[in-house]
Amino acid sequence: LAKTTQPISMDSYEGQEVNITCSHNNIATNDYITWYQQFPSQGPRFIIQGYKTKVTNEVASLFIPADRKSSTLSLPRVSLSDTAVYYCLVGDAPSNDNQGGKLIFGQGTELSVKP
Amino acid sequence: EADIYQTPRYLVIGTGKKITLECSQTMGHDKMYWYQQDPGMELHLIHYSYGVNSTEKGDLSSESTVSRIRTEHFPLTLESARPSHTSQYLCASSEQGAVSDTQYFGPGTRLTVL
């Protein structure tokens, strides 16, 4: 399973755009890139997922270059409530026998948004 | 919001007691997972299941055991709790055969063993 590397912490101010980059040099052909958000004392929550190029939803955008060895989560105009730990994961897509799907959570990036 | 529940949310118990942490989901997901997370640290997969009667050990060795008798239920048991078991335990589920494996997490159980 591919290992990911991301900054341990980042600081930002309300209203700014935040970009968190994740390295995954050993990503496999079948791996998807997924980002989760976790608030203290809660379980992680899915934010966005992609395979290549760009994905956008109502919460964030995910940019993936052609070589897929890194990805960047972009949070537009953050607010105080975006203060959380953000995890980048790469994981097996299910194989034909549906036995895939294990994910490895790294340390994550602790984002602190200040007023 | 995902429909996955964990009870109890908080548990303080003495050494040597047997405990069971409950996890239930109403989404009909075949895959379920247990993670262990210490404060400020990363999540570690300790058990997972691909469906009824399927259980596998995760990447982190754990003295706990799990069972999967029903699709919606994936309880975790510690036969004899010790202070080293103090941690947060997170349950998750995902859909079998999905194109990509989005996991839905429960709120967690914070276990303290005295």
mmCIF file of N, CA and C in Angstrom, chain A residues 1 32 36 38 41-46 49 87 92-94 97-107, chain B residues 9 31 33 35 37 41-43 45 48 50 59 88 90 96-103 105-107 110:
data_model
loop_
_atom_site.group_PDB
_atom_site.id
_atom_site.type_symbol
_atom_site.label_atom_id
_atom_site.label_comp_id
_atom_site.label_asym_id
_atom_site.label_seq_id
_atom_site.Cartn_x
_atom_site.Cartn_y
_atom_site.Cartn_z
ATOM 1 N N LEU A 1 0.843 -1.181 0.000
ATOM 2 C CA LEU A 1 0.000 0.000 0.000
ATOM 3 C C LEU A 1 0.883 1.237 0.000
ATOM 4 N N TYR A 32 -6.775 5.034 -5.764
ATOM 5 C CA TYR A 32 -7.440 6.325 -5.753
ATOM 6 C C TYR A 32 -6.831 7.176 -4.642
ATOM 7 N N TYR A 36 -9.614 13.012 3.856
ATOM 8 C CA TYR A 36 -10.576 13.014 4.951
ATOM 9 C C TYR A 36 -10.269 14.192 5.880
ATOM 10 N N GLN A 38 -10.826 15.439 9.980
ATOM 11 C CA GLN A 38 -11.180 14.951 11.302
ATOM 12 C C GLN A 38 -11.136 16.073 12.325
ATOM 13 N N SER A 41 -12.091 14.426 18.725
ATOM 14 C CA SER A 41 -13.067 13.517 19.336
ATOM 15 C C SER A 41 -14.160 13.079 18.380
ATOM 16 N N GLN A 42 -13.887 13.139 17.089
ATOM 17 C CA GLN A 42 -14.843 12.636 16.105
ATOM 18 C C GLN A 42 -14.141 11.706 15.131
ATOM 19 N N GLY A 43 -14.916 10.911 14.406
ATOM 20 C CA GLY A 43 -14.345 10.099 13.360
ATOM 21 C C GLY A 43 -14.055 10.920 12.119
ATOM 22 N N PRO A 44 -13.117 10.484 11.285
ATOM 23 C CA PRO A 44 -12.826 11.201 10.039
ATOM 24 C C PRO A 44 -14.050 11.258 9.134
ATOM 25 N N ARG A 45 -14.077 12.310 8.330
ATOM 26 C CA ARG A 45 -15.196 12.511 7.396
ATOM 27 C C ARG A 45 -14.641 12.669 5.992
ATOM 28 N N PHE A 46 -15.211 11.955 5.043
ATOM 29 C CA PHE A 46 -14.784 12.026 3.650
ATOM 30 C C PHE A 46 -14.953 13.438 3.118
ATOM 31 N N GLN A 49 -12.401 12.767 -3.397
ATOM 32 C CA GLN A 49 -11.630 11.661 -3.922
ATOM 33 C C GLN A 49 -11.405 11.850 -5.409
ATOM 34 N N TYR A 87 -6.343 14.338 6.296
ATOM 35 C CA TYR A 87 -5.586 13.151 5.935
ATOM 36 C C TYR A 87 -5.657 12.901 4.432
ATOM 37 N N ASP A 92 -6.276 0.779 -2.284
ATOM 38 C CA ASP A 92 -6.654 -0.136 -3.341
ATOM 39 C C ASP A 92 -8.078 0.121 -3.768
ATOM 40 N N ALA A 93 -8.285 0.214 -5.056
ATOM 41 C CA ALA A 93 -9.647 0.081 -5.543
ATOM 42 C C ALA A 93 -10.007 -1.395 -5.438
ATOM 43 N N PRO A 94 -11.244 -1.721 -5.248
ATOM 44 C CA PRO A 94 -11.612 -3.147 -5.123
ATOM 45 C C PRO A 94 -11.172 -3.929 -6.343
ATOM 46 N N ASP A 97 -12.269 -9.588 -7.132
ATOM 47 C CA ASP A 97 -12.900 -10.390 -6.096
ATOM 48 C C ASP A 97 -13.335 -9.533 -4.924
ATOM 49 N N ASN A 98 -13.340 -8.213 -5.126
ATOM 50 C CA ASN A 98 -13.825 -7.282 -4.111
ATOM 51 C C ASN A 98 -13.097 -7.413 -2.785
ATOM 52 N N GLN A 99 -11.836 -7.743 -2.802
ATOM 53 C CA GLN A 99 -11.105 -7.872 -1.551
ATOM 54 C C GLN A 99 -10.233 -6.655 -1.263
ATOM 55 N N GLY A 100 -10.237 -5.657 -2.154
ATOM 56 C CA GLY A 100 -9.404 -4.485 -1.923
ATOM 57 C C GLY A 100 -10.043 -3.508 -0.966
ATOM 58 N N GLY A 101 -9.532 -2.314 -0.905
ATOM 59 C CA GLY A 101 -10.165 -1.260 -0.123
ATOM 60 C C GLY A 101 -9.495 -0.900 1.173
ATOM 61 N N LYS A 102 -8.357 -1.497 1.496
ATOM 62 C CA LYS A 102 -7.696 -1.098 2.738
ATOM 63 C C LYS A 102 -7.034 0.256 2.552
ATOM 64 N N LEU A 103 -7.169 1.108 3.541
ATOM 65 C CA LEU A 103 -6.583 2.428 3.500
ATOM 66 C C LEU A 103 -5.597 2.585 4.642
ATOM 67 N N ILE A 104 -4.565 3.379 4.432
ATOM 68 C CA ILE A 104 -3.608 3.678 5.490
ATOM 69 C C ILE A 104 -3.671 5.167 5.774
ATOM 70 N N PHE A 105 -3.952 5.498 7.028
ATOM 71 C CA PHE A 105 -3.968 6.889 7.462
ATOM 72 C C PHE A 105 -2.585 7.257 7.970
ATOM 73 N N GLY A 106 -2.012 8.348 7.439
ATOM 74 C CA GLY A 106 -0.761 8.856 7.977
ATOM 75 C C GLY A 106 -1.031 9.793 9.139
ATOM 76 N N GLN A 107 -0.067 10.665 9.417
ATOM 77 C CA GLN A 107 -0.216 11.581 10.553
ATOM 78 C C GLN A 107 -1.188 12.712 10.266
ATOM 79 N N ARG B 9 -20.113 5.903 23.858
ATOM 80 C CA ARG B 9 -19.218 6.955 23.378
ATOM 81 C C ARG B 9 -18.007 7.084 24.292
ATOM 82 N N LYS B 31 -18.354 -4.062 3.856
ATOM 83 C CA LYS B 31 -17.043 -3.897 4.493
ATOM 84 C C LYS B 31 -17.150 -3.064 5.761
ATOM 85 N N TYR B 33 -14.698 -1.827 9.416
ATOM 86 C CA TYR B 33 -13.332 -1.663 9.891
ATOM 87 C C TYR B 33 -13.338 -1.168 11.339
ATOM 88 N N TYR B 35 -10.551 0.960 13.782
ATOM 89 C CA TYR B 35 -9.290 1.672 13.893
ATOM 90 C C TYR B 35 -9.061 2.036 15.355
ATOM 91 N N GLN B 37 -6.955 4.945 17.667
ATOM 92 C CA GLN B 37 -6.287 6.234 17.536
ATOM 93 C C GLN B 37 -6.011 6.826 18.905
ATOM 94 N N MET B 41 -2.578 11.417 17.403
ATOM 95 C CA MET B 41 -1.809 10.473 16.597
ATOM 96 C C MET B 41 -2.641 9.970 15.429
ATOM 97 N N GLU B 42 -2.014 9.204 14.566
ATOM 98 C CA GLU B 42 -2.704 8.709 13.378
ATOM 99 C C GLU B 42 -3.605 7.518 13.701
ATOM 100 N N LEU B 43 -4.488 7.213 12.797
ATOM 101 C CA LEU B 43 -5.359 6.058 12.955
ATOM 102 C C LEU B 43 -4.611 4.800 12.514
ATOM 103 N N LEU B 45 -5.345 0.729 11.571
ATOM 104 C CA LEU B 45 -6.337 -0.307 11.308
ATOM 105 C C LEU B 45 -6.017 -1.535 12.151
ATOM 106 N N TYR B 48 -10.688 -5.740 10.181
ATOM 107 C CA TYR B 48 -11.620 -5.425 9.123
ATOM 108 C C TYR B 48 -12.384 -6.674 8.704
ATOM 109 N N TYR B 50 -14.912 -8.220 5.333
ATOM 110 C CA TYR B 50 -15.456 -8.034 3.991
ATOM 111 C C TYR B 50 -16.921 -8.466 3.894
ATOM 112 N N ASP B 59 -3.361 -3.768 10.268
ATOM 113 C CA ASP B 59 -1.917 -3.523 10.201
ATOM 114 C C ASP B 59 -1.288 -3.383 11.585
ATOM 115 N N GLN B 88 -8.839 5.757 21.647
ATOM 116 C CA GLN B 88 -10.115 5.938 20.968
ATOM 117 C C GLN B 88 -10.242 4.865 19.891
ATOM 118 N N LEU B 90 -12.393 3.664 16.617
ATOM 119 C CA LEU B 90 -13.270 4.176 15.563
ATOM 120 C C LEU B 90 -13.695 3.045 14.637
ATOM 121 N N GLN B 96 -19.179 -2.541 -0.637
ATOM 122 C CA GLN B 96 -18.479 -3.562 -1.413
ATOM 123 C C GLN B 96 -18.683 -3.322 -2.891
ATOM 124 N N GLY B 97 -17.597 -3.441 -3.646
ATOM 125 C CA GLY B 97 -17.720 -3.360 -5.085
ATOM 126 C C GLY B 97 -17.836 -1.949 -5.625
ATOM 127 N N ALA B 98 -17.699 -0.966 -4.765
ATOM 128 C CA ALA B 98 -17.752 0.412 -5.246
ATOM 129 C C ALA B 98 -16.504 0.708 -6.063
ATOM 130 N N VAL B 99 -16.596 1.672 -6.945
ATOM 131 C CA VAL B 99 -15.448 2.026 -7.770
ATOM 132 C C VAL B 99 -14.279 2.457 -6.905
ATOM 133 N N SER B 100 -14.549 3.208 -5.889
ATOM 134 C CA SER B 100 -13.507 3.616 -4.953
ATOM 135 C C SER B 100 -14.031 3.447 -3.545
ATOM 136 N N ASP B 101 -13.138 3.355 -2.595
ATOM 137 C CA ASP B 101 -13.533 2.834 -1.295
ATOM 138 C C ASP B 101 -13.695 3.934 -0.261
ATOM 139 N N THR B 102 -14.744 4.714 -0.349
ATOM 140 C CA THR B 102 -15.006 5.757 0.631
ATOM 141 C C THR B 102 -15.495 5.114 1.914
ATOM 142 N N GLN B 103 -14.832 5.440 3.021
ATOM 143 C CA GLN B 103 -15.207 4.881 4.308
ATOM 144 C C GLN B 103 -15.997 5.911 5.103
ATOM 145 N N PHE B 105 -17.281 6.863 8.875
ATOM 146 C CA PHE B 105 -16.850 6.598 10.231
ATOM 147 C C PHE B 105 -17.961 6.897 11.234
ATOM 148 N N GLY B 106 -17.935 6.118 12.311
ATOM 149 C CA GLY B 106 -18.780 6.418 13.446
ATOM 150 C C GLY B 106 -18.120 7.468 14.325
ATOM 151 N N PRO B 107 -18.803 7.869 15.413
ATOM 152 C CA PRO B 107 -18.278 8.938 16.270
ATOM 153 C C PRO B 107 -17.148 8.488 17.177
ATOM 154 N N ARG B 110 -14.343 6.371 23.243
ATOM 155 C CA ARG B 110 -13.117 6.693 23.980
ATOM 156 C C ARG B 110 -13.055 5.805 25.203
#
